[in-house]
Short mmCIF file of C-alpha atoms in Angstrom, two decimals:
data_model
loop_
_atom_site.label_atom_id
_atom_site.label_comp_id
_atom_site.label_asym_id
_atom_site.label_seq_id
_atom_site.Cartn_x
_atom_site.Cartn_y
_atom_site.Cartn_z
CA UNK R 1 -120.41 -148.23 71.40
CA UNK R 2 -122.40 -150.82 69.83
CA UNK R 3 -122.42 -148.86 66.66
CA UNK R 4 -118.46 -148.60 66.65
CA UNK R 5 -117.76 -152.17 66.46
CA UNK R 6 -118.47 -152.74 62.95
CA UNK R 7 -116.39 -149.33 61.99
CA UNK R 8 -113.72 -151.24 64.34
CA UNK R 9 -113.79 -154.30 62.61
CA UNK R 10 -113.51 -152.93 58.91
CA UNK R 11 -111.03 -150.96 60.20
CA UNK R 12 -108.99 -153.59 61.04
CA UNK R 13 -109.27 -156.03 59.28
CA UNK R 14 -107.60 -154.57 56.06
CA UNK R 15 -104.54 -153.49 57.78
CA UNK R 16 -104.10 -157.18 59.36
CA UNK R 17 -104.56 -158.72 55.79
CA UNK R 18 -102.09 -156.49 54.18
CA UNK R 19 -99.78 -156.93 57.17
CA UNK R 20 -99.93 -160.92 56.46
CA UNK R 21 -100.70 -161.72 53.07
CA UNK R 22 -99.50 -158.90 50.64
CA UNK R 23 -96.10 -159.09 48.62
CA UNK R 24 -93.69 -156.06 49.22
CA UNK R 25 -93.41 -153.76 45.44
CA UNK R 26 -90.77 -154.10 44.40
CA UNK R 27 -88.75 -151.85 41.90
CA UNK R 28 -88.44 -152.47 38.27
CA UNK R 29 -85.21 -153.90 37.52
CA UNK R 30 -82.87 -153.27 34.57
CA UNK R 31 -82.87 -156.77 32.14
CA UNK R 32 -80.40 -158.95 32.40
CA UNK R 33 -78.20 -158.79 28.81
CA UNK R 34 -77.10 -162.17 26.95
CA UNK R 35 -75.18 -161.99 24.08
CA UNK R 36 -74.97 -165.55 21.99
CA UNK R 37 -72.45 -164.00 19.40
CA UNK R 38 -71.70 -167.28 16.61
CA UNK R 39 -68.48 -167.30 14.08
CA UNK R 40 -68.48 -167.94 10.52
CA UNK R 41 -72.00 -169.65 10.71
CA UNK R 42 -73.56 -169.79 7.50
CA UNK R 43 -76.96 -168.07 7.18
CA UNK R 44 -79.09 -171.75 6.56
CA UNK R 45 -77.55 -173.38 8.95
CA UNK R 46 -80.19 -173.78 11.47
CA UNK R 47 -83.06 -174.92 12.19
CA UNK R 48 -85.51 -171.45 12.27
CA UNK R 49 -84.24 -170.70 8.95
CA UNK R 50 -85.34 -173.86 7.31
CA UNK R 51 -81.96 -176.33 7.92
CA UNK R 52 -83.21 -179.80 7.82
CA UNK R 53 -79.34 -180.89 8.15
CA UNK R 54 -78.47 -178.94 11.57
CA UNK R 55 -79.88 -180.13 15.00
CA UNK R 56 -80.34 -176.74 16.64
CA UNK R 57 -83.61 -177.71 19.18
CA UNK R 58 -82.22 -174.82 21.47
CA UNK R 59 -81.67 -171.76 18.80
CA UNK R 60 -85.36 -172.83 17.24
CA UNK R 61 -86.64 -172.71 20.77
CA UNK R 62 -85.40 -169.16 21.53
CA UNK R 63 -86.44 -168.12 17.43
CA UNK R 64 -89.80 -168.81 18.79
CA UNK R 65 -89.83 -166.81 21.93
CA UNK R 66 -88.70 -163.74 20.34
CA UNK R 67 -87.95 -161.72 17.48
CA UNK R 68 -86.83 -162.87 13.95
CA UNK R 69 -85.01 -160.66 11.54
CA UNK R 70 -85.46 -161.18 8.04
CA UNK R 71 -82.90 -158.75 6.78
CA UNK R 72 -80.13 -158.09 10.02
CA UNK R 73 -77.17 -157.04 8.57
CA UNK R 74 -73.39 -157.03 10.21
CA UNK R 75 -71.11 -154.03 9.53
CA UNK R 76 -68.30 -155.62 7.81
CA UNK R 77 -68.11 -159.70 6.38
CA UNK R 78 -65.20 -160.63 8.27
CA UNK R 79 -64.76 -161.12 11.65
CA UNK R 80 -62.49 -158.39 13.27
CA UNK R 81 -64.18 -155.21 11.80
CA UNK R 82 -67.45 -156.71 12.00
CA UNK R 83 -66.81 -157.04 16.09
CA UNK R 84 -65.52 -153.33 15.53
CA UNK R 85 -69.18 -152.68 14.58
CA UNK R 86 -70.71 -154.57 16.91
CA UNK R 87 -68.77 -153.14 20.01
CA UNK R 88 -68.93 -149.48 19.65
CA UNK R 89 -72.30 -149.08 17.90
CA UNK R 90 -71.11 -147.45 15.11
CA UNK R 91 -69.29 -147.86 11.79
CA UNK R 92 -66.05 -149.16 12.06
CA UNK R 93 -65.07 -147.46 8.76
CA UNK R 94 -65.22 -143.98 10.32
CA UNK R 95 -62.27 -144.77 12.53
CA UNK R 96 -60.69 -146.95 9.69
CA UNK R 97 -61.02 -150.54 11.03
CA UNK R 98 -61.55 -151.40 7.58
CA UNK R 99 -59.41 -153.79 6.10
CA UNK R 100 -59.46 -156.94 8.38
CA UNK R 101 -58.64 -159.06 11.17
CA UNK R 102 -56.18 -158.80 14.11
CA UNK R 103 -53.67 -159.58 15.29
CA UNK R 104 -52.61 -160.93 11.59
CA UNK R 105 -49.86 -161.67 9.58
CA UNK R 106 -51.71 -160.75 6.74
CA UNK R 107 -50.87 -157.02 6.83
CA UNK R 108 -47.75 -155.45 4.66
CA UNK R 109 -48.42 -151.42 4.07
CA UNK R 110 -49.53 -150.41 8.17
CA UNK R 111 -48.14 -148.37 11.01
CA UNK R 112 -48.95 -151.16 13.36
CA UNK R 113 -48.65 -154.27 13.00
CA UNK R 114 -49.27 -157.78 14.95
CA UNK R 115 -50.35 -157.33 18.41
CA UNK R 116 -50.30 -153.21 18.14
CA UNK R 117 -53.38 -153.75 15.70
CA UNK R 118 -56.31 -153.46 17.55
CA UNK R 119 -59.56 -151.23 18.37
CA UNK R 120 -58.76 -147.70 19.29
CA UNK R 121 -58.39 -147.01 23.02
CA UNK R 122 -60.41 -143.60 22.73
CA UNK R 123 -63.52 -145.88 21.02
CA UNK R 124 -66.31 -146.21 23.70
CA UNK R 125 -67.35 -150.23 23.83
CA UNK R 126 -70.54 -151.70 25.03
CA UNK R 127 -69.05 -153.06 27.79
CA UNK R 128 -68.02 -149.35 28.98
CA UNK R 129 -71.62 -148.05 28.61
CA UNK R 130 -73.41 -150.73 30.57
CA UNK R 131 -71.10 -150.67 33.52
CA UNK R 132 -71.88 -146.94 33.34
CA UNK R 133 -75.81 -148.14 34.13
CA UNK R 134 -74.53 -150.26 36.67
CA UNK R 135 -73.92 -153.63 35.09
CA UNK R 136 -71.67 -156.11 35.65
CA UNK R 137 -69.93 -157.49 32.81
CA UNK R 138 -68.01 -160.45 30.82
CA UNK R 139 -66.43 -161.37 28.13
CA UNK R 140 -66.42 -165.37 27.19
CA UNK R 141 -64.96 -166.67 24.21
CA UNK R 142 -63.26 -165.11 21.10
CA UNK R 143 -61.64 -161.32 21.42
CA UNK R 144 -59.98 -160.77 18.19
CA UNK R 145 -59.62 -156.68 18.53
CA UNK R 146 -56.08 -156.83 19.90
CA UNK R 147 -53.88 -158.31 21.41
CA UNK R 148 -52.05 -155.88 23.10
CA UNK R 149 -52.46 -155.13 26.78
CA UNK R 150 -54.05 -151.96 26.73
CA UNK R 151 -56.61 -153.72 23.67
CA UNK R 152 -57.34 -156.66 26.86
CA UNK R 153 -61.35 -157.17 27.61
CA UNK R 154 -60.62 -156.09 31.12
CA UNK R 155 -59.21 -152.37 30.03
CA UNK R 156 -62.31 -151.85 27.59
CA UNK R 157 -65.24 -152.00 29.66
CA UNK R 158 -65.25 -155.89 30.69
CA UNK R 159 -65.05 -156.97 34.55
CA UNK R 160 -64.09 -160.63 33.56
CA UNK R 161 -63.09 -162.25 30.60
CA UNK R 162 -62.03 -166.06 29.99
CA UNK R 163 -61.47 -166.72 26.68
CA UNK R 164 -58.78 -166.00 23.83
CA UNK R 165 -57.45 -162.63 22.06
CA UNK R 166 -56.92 -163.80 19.06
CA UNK R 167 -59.12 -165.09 15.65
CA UNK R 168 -58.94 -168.79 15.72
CA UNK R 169 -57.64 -171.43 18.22
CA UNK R 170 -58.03 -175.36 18.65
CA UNK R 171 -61.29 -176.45 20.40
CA UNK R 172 -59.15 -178.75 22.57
CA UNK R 173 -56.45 -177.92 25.16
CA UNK R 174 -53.27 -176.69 23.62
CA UNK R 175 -50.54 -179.59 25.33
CA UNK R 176 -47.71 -177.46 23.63
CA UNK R 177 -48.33 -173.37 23.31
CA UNK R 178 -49.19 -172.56 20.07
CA UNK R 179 -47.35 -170.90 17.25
CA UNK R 180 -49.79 -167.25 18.19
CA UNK R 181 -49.91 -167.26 21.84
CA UNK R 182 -52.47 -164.82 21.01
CA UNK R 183 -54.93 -167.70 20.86
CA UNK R 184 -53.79 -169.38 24.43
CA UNK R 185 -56.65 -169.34 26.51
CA UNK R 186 -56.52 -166.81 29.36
CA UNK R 187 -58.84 -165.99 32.63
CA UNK R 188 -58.07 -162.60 33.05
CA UNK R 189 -54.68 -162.01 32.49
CA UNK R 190 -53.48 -165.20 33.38
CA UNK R 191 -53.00 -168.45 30.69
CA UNK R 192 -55.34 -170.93 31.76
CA UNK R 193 -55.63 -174.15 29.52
CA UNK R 194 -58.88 -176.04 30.46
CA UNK R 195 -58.04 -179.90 30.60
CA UNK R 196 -60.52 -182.28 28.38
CA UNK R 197 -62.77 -179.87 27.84
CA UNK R 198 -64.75 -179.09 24.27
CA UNK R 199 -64.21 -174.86 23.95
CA UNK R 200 -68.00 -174.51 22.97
CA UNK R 201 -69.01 -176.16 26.03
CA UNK R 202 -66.20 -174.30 28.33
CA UNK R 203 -67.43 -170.96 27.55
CA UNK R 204 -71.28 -171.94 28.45
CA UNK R 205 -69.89 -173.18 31.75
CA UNK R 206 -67.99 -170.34 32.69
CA UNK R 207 -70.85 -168.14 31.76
CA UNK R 208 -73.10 -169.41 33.88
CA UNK R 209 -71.33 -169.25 37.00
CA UNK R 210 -71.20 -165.37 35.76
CA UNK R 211 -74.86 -165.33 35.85
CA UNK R 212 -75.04 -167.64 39.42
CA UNK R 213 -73.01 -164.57 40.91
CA UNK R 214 -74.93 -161.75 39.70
CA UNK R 215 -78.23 -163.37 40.12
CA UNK R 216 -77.25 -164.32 43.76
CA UNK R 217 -76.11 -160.52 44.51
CA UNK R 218 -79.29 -159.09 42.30
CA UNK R 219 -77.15 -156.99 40.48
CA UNK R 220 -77.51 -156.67 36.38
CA UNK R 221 -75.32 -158.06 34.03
CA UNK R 222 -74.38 -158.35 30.55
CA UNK R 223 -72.53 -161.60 29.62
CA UNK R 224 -71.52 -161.78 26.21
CA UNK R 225 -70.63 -165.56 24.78
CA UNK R 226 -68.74 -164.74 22.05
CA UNK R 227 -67.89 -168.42 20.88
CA UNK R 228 -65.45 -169.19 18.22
CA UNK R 229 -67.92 -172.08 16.59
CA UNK R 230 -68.07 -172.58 13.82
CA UNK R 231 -64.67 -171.30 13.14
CA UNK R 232 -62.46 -173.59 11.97
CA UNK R 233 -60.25 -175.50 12.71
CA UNK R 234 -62.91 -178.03 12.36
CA UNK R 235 -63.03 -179.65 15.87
CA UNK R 236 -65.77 -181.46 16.71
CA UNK R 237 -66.29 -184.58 19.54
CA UNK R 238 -66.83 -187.73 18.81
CA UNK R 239 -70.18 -188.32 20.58
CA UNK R 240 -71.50 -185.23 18.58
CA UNK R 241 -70.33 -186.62 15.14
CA UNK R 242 -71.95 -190.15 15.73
CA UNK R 243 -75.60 -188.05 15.58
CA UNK R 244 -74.89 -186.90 11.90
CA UNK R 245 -74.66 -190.38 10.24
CA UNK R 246 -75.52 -189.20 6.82
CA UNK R 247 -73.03 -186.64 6.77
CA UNK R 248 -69.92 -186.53 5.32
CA UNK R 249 -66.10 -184.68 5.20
CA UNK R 250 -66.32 -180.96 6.94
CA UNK R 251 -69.86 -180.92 6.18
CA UNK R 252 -70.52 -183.75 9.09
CA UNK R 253 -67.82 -181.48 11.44
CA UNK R 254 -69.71 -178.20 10.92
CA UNK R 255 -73.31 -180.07 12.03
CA UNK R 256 -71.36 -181.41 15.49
CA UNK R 257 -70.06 -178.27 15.98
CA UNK R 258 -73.33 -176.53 15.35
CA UNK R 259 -75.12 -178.90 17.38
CA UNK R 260 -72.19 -177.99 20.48
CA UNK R 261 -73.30 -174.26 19.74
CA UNK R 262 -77.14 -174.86 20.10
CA UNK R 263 -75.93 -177.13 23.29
CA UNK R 264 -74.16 -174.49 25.18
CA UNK R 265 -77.10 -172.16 24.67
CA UNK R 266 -79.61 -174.50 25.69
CA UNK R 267 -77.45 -174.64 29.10
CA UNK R 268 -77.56 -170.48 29.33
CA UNK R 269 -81.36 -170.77 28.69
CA UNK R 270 -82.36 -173.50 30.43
CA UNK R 271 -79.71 -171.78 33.88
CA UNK R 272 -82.03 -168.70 33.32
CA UNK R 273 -85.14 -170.37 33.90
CA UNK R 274 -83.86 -172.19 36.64
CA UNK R 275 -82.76 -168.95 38.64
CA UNK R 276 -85.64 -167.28 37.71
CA UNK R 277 -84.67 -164.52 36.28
CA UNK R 278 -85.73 -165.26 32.20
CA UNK R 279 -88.76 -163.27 32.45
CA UNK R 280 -86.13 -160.24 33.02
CA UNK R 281 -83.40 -161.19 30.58
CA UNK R 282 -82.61 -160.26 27.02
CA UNK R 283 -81.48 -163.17 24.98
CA UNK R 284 -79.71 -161.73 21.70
CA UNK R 285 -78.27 -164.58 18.89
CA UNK R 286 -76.34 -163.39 15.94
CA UNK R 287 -73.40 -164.21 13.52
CA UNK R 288 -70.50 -162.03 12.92
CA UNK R 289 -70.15 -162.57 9.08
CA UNK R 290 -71.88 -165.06 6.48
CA UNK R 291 -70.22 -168.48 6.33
CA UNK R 292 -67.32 -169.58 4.41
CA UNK R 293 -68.21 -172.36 2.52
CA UNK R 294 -65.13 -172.83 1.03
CA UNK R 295 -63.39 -172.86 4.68
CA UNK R 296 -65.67 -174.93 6.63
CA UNK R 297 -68.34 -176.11 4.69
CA UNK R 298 -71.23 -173.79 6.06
CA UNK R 299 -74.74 -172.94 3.64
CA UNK R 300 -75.83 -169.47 3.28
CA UNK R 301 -78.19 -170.44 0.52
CA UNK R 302 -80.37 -169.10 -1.02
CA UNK R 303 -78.19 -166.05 -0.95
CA UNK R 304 -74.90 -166.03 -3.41
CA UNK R 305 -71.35 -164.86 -1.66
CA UNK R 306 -69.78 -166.14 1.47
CA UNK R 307 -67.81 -164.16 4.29
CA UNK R 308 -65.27 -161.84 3.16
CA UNK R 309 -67.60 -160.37 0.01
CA UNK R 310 -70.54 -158.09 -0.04
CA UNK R 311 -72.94 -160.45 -1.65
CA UNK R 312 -75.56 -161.12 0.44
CA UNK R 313 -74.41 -164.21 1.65
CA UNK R 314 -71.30 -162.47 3.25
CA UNK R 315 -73.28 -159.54 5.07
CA UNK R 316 -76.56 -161.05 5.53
CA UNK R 317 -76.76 -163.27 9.54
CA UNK R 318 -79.05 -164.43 11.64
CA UNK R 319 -80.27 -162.79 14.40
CA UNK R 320 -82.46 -162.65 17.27
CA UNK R 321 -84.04 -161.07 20.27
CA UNK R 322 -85.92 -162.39 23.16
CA UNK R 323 -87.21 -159.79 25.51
CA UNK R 324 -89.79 -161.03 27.61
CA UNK R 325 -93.24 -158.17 28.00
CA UNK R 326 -91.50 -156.06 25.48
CA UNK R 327 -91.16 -158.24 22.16
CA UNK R 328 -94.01 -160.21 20.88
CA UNK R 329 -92.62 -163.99 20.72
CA UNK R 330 -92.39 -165.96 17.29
CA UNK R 331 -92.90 -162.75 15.40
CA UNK R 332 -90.27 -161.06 12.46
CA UNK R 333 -89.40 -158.21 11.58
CA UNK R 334 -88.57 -157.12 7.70
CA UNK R 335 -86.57 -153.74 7.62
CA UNK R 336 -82.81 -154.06 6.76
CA UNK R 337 -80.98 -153.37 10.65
CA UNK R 338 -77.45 -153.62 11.72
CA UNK R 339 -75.50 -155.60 14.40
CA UNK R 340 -74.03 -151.90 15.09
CA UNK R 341 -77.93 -151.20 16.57
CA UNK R 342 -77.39 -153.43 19.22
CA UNK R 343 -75.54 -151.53 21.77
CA UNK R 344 -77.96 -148.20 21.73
CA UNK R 345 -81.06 -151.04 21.77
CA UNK R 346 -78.74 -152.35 25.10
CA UNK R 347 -78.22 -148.70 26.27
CA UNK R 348 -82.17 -147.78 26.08
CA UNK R 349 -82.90 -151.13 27.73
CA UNK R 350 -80.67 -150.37 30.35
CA UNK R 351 -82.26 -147.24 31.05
CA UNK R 352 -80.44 -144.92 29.30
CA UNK R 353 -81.06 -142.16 27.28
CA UNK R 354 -79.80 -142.82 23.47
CA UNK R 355 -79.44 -139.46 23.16
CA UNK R 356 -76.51 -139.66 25.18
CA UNK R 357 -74.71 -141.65 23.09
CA UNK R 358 -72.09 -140.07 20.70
CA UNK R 359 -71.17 -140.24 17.55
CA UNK R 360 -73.15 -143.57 17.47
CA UNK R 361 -74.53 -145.12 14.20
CA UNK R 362 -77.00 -147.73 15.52
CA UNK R 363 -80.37 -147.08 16.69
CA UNK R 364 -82.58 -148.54 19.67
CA UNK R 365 -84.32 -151.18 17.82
CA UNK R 366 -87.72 -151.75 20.18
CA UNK R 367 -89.41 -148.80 19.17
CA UNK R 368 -89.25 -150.45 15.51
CA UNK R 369 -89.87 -153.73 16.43
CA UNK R 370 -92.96 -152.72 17.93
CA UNK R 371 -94.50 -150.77 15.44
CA UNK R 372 -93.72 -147.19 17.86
CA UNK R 373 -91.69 -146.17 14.67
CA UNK R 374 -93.13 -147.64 11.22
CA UNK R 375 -90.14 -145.87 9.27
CA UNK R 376 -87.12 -147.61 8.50
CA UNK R 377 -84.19 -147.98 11.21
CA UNK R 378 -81.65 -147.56 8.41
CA UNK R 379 -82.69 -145.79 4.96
CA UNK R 380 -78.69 -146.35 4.06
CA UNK R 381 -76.22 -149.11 4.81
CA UNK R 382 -72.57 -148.89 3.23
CA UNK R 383 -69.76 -151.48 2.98
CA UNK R 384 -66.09 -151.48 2.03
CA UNK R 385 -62.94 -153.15 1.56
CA UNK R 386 -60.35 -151.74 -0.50
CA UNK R 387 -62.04 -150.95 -4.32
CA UNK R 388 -64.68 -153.37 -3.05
CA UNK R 389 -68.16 -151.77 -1.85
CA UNK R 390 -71.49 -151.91 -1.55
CA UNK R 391 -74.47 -149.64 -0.55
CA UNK R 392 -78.10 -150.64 0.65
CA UNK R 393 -80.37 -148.22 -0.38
CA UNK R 394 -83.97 -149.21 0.59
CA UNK R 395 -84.66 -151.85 -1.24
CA UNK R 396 -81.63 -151.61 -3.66
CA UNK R 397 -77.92 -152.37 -3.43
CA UNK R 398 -75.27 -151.80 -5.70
CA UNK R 399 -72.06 -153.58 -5.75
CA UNK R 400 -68.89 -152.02 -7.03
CA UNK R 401 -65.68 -154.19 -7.88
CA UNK R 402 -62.14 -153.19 -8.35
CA UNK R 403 -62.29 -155.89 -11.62
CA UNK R 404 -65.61 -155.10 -13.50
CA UNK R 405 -68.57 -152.49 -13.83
CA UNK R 406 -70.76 -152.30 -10.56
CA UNK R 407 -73.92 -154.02 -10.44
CA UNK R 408 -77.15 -153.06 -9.17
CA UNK R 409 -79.90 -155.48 -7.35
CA UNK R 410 -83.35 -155.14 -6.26
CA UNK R 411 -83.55 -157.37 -3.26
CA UNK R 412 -86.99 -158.13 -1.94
CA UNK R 413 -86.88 -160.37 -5.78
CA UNK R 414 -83.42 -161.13 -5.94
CA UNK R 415 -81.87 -162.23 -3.08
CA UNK R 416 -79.56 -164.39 -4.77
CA UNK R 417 -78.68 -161.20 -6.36
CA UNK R 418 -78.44 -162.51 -10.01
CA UNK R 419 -80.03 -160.17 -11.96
CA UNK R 420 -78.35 -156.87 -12.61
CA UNK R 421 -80.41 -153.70 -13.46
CA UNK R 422 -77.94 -151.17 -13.98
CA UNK R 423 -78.56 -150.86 -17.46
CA UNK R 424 -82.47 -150.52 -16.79
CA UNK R 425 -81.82 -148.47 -13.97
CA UNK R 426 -79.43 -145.75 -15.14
CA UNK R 427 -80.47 -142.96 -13.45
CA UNK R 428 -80.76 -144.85 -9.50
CA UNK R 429 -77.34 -146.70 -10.71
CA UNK R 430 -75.73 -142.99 -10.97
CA UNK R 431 -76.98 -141.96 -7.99
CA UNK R 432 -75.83 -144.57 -5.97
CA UNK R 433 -72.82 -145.21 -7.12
CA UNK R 434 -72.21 -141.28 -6.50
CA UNK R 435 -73.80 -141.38 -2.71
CA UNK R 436 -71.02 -144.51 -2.48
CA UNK R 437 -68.23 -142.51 -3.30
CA UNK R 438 -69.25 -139.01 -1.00
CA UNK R 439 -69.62 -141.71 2.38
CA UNK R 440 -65.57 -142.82 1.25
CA UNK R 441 -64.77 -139.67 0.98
CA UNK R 442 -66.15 -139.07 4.65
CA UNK R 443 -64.56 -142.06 6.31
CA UNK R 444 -61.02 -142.70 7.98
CA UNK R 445 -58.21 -144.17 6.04
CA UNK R 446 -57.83 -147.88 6.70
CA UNK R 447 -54.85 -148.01 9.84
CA UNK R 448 -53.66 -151.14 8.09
CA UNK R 449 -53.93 -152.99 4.85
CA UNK R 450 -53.90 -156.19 3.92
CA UNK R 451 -51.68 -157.81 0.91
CA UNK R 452 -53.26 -157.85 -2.42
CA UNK R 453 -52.94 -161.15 -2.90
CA UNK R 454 -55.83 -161.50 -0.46
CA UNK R 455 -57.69 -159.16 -2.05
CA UNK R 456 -57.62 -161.03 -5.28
CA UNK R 457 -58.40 -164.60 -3.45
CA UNK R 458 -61.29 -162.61 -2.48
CA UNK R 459 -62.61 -161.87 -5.47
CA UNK R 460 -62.07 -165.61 -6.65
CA UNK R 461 -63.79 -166.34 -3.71
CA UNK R 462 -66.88 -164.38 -4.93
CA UNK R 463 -66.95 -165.84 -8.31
CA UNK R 464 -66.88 -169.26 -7.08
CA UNK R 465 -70.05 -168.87 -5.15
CA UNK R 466 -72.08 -166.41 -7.07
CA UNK R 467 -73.11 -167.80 -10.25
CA UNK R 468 -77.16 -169.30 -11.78
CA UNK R 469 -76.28 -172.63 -10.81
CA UNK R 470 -74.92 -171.52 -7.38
CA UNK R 471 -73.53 -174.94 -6.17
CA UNK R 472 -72.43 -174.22 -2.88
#
């Protein structure tokens, strides 16, 4: 007996401890999905990429916890085909959302037009894939791919949405309904007009009561922000104008309004940390198109063009990922991606299999970010509006115009894209100009066109802000 005691004791004494003092396993959970989508920012306008103008404490914060791309690309340089892109994972050109925004009046040769524009119904979104893995989901901000019913948020893979259908709407409450009630604020299906409240900050608020509910229930989620700042019209507040003093004009507007973006992400963040669920959320920041200087007086320098041209400065946006254990923080990556690689980088995330996904263009981007695949994510990128297009080809790009010879750049030492090889490059400038062509001839029709007239302010547009003394 005496010699049992001990064997007793030891015995015991384990199962007690784990009985009292060890935490219960518990299962891996899907991450949490943020998307911080900006509009019309221009590529130096913040902090992390060198702005000594913007105040964007919150943006350069999340820069540093995550992921950096050097070269992210977005799928079209306006802002309706670009969300196209974005949404489905693949190119929009292939089911020819090519030529621009909707609703619009801007449209003239089309077999829809106004409201009846919008992303085809039989185009999977992101929001339909992730409530396939069990996510909730939300849409806050800025819709602009139809306005239609059956186009709504709620009927293409979104659970909630409070925000607007259309491009581009007054930062303030509407007292009178505007001349598009396409851009009348809506929570669900219902017009709902917030009273004395700044959009930019509106959409961070509702977001977060998103994430409160989901967090509360332990259920994932994918909220995406999709703001409509820096969009004009340029609406800013007064107490964030007073902190740019030595600002002027629409320059001084963009910087408040910029500074109300970083704002209303710094709320998201900081709401994460205080639920405790950041360590299991991905934190995504992009742009849907370079700025428009000429519109609201955004920088993409050093890169020439602005949004609606191919130039770098029109295609070219910020963009980053935070994914805590899975993405080394305050690290870059320098391979040319796509905003389209997004959703099948969600999908894997999520735990699905990317190999599921059809006729998808994007890829999962972790694997490449963390050295799993050293190869390119894209060898090819294409480009198109009307006779305007571009290709990406490694380190190459050609530019053709419907007004003068393509050029052709090499891009790691011309960014700016001033120096034109084609004539030293024959033989690539062939080939890529021919590789151009055989992708058109693969793609959709557009399913609505816009004016020339437009096209032609385009190309003005171009000139304007492409030149050696580049003086945007």
């Amino acid at each position: 007996m005496k010699r049992l005691l001990p064997l007793l004791f030891v015995v015991y004494f384990p199962l007690g401890c784990s009985a009292q003092q060890s935490p219960p396993i518990e299962t891996p959970k899907q991450p949490n999905i943020i998307l911080l989508f900006a509009d019309d920012a221009g590529y130096a306008d913040f902090g992390f990429h060198g702005s000594k103008e913007m105040i964007t404490p919150n943006l350069d914060k999340l820069a540093s916890q995550g992921v950096r791309f050097q070269q992210a690309y977005v799928t079209h340089p306006t802002c309706g085909p670009s969300r196209a892109g974005l949404i489905t994972g693949k190119s929009q050109y292939r089911f020819g959302y090519e030529e621009n925004n909707v609703p619009t009046f801007m449209s003239s040769v089309s077999a829809a037009d106004g409201a009846e524009m919008g992303l085809p119904v039989e185009e999977k979104t992101m929001g339909e894939y992730l409530q396939e893995r069990g996510y909730s989901t939300a849409v806050y901000g800025k819709w602009h791919l139809g306005g239609a019913d059956r186009f709504h948020p709620t009927k293409r893979g979104f659970d909630e949405f409070y925000g607007f259908r259309g491009g581009a709407r007054s930062y303030f409450p509407y007292e009178k309904p505007p001349a598009d009630p396409m851009n009348l604020m809506e929570r669900g299906f219902a017009n709902f007009e917030e009273s004395k409240v700044y959009l930019t900050d509106a959409i961070a608020d509702e977001s977060i009561k998103f994430i409160e509910k989901n967090a509360k229930a332990n259920k994932p989620f994918f909220a995406f922000l999709s703001f409509n700042a820096v969009h004009t019209p340029m609406d800013a507040t007064e107490e964030d104008l007073a902190k740019f003093p030595n600002l002027s004009g629409d320059r001084k507007i963009v910087a408040a309004m910029t500074l109300a973006l970083d704002r209303a992400t710094g709320k998201v963040m900081d709401k994460l940390e205080e639920l405790g669920i950041a360590k299991n959320t991905i934190v995504v920041f992009t742009n849907d198109n370079g700025g428009p200087t000429d519109k609201n007086a955004s920088s993409n320098l050093p890169l020439s063009g602005i949004k609606s041209t191919h130039l770098e400065g029109g295609v070219r946006v910020p963009l980053i990922i935070k994914y805590p254990g899975k993405i080394e923080a305050n690290s870059t990556y320098n391979f040319p991606i796509s905003t389209f690689d997004l959703l099948p980088t969600f999908f894997a995330a999520a735990g699905g299999n990317t190999n599921d996904l059809k006729e998808v263009d994007g890829v999962d981007l972790l694997p490449y970010i963390n050295g799993q695949n050293i190869t390119r994510p894209h060898e090819t990128l294409f480009w198109k509006r009307d006779a305007r297009a571009a290709i990406r080809k490694g380190d190459w790009k050609l530019i053709r115009f419907p007004d003068r010879p393509a050029e052709l750049f090499y891009i790691p030492e011309d960014e700016s894209e001033l120096n034109d090889l084609a004539a030293k490059e024959p033989e690539r400038y062939r080939t890529m100009y021919k590789e151009l062509f055989a992708w058109e001839a693969s793609i959709e029709r557009p399913r609505w066109l816009l004016k020339k007239q437009f096209e032609w302010q385009d190309v003005q547009r171009m000139d304007k802000y492409w030149s050696k003394t580049n003086t945007q």
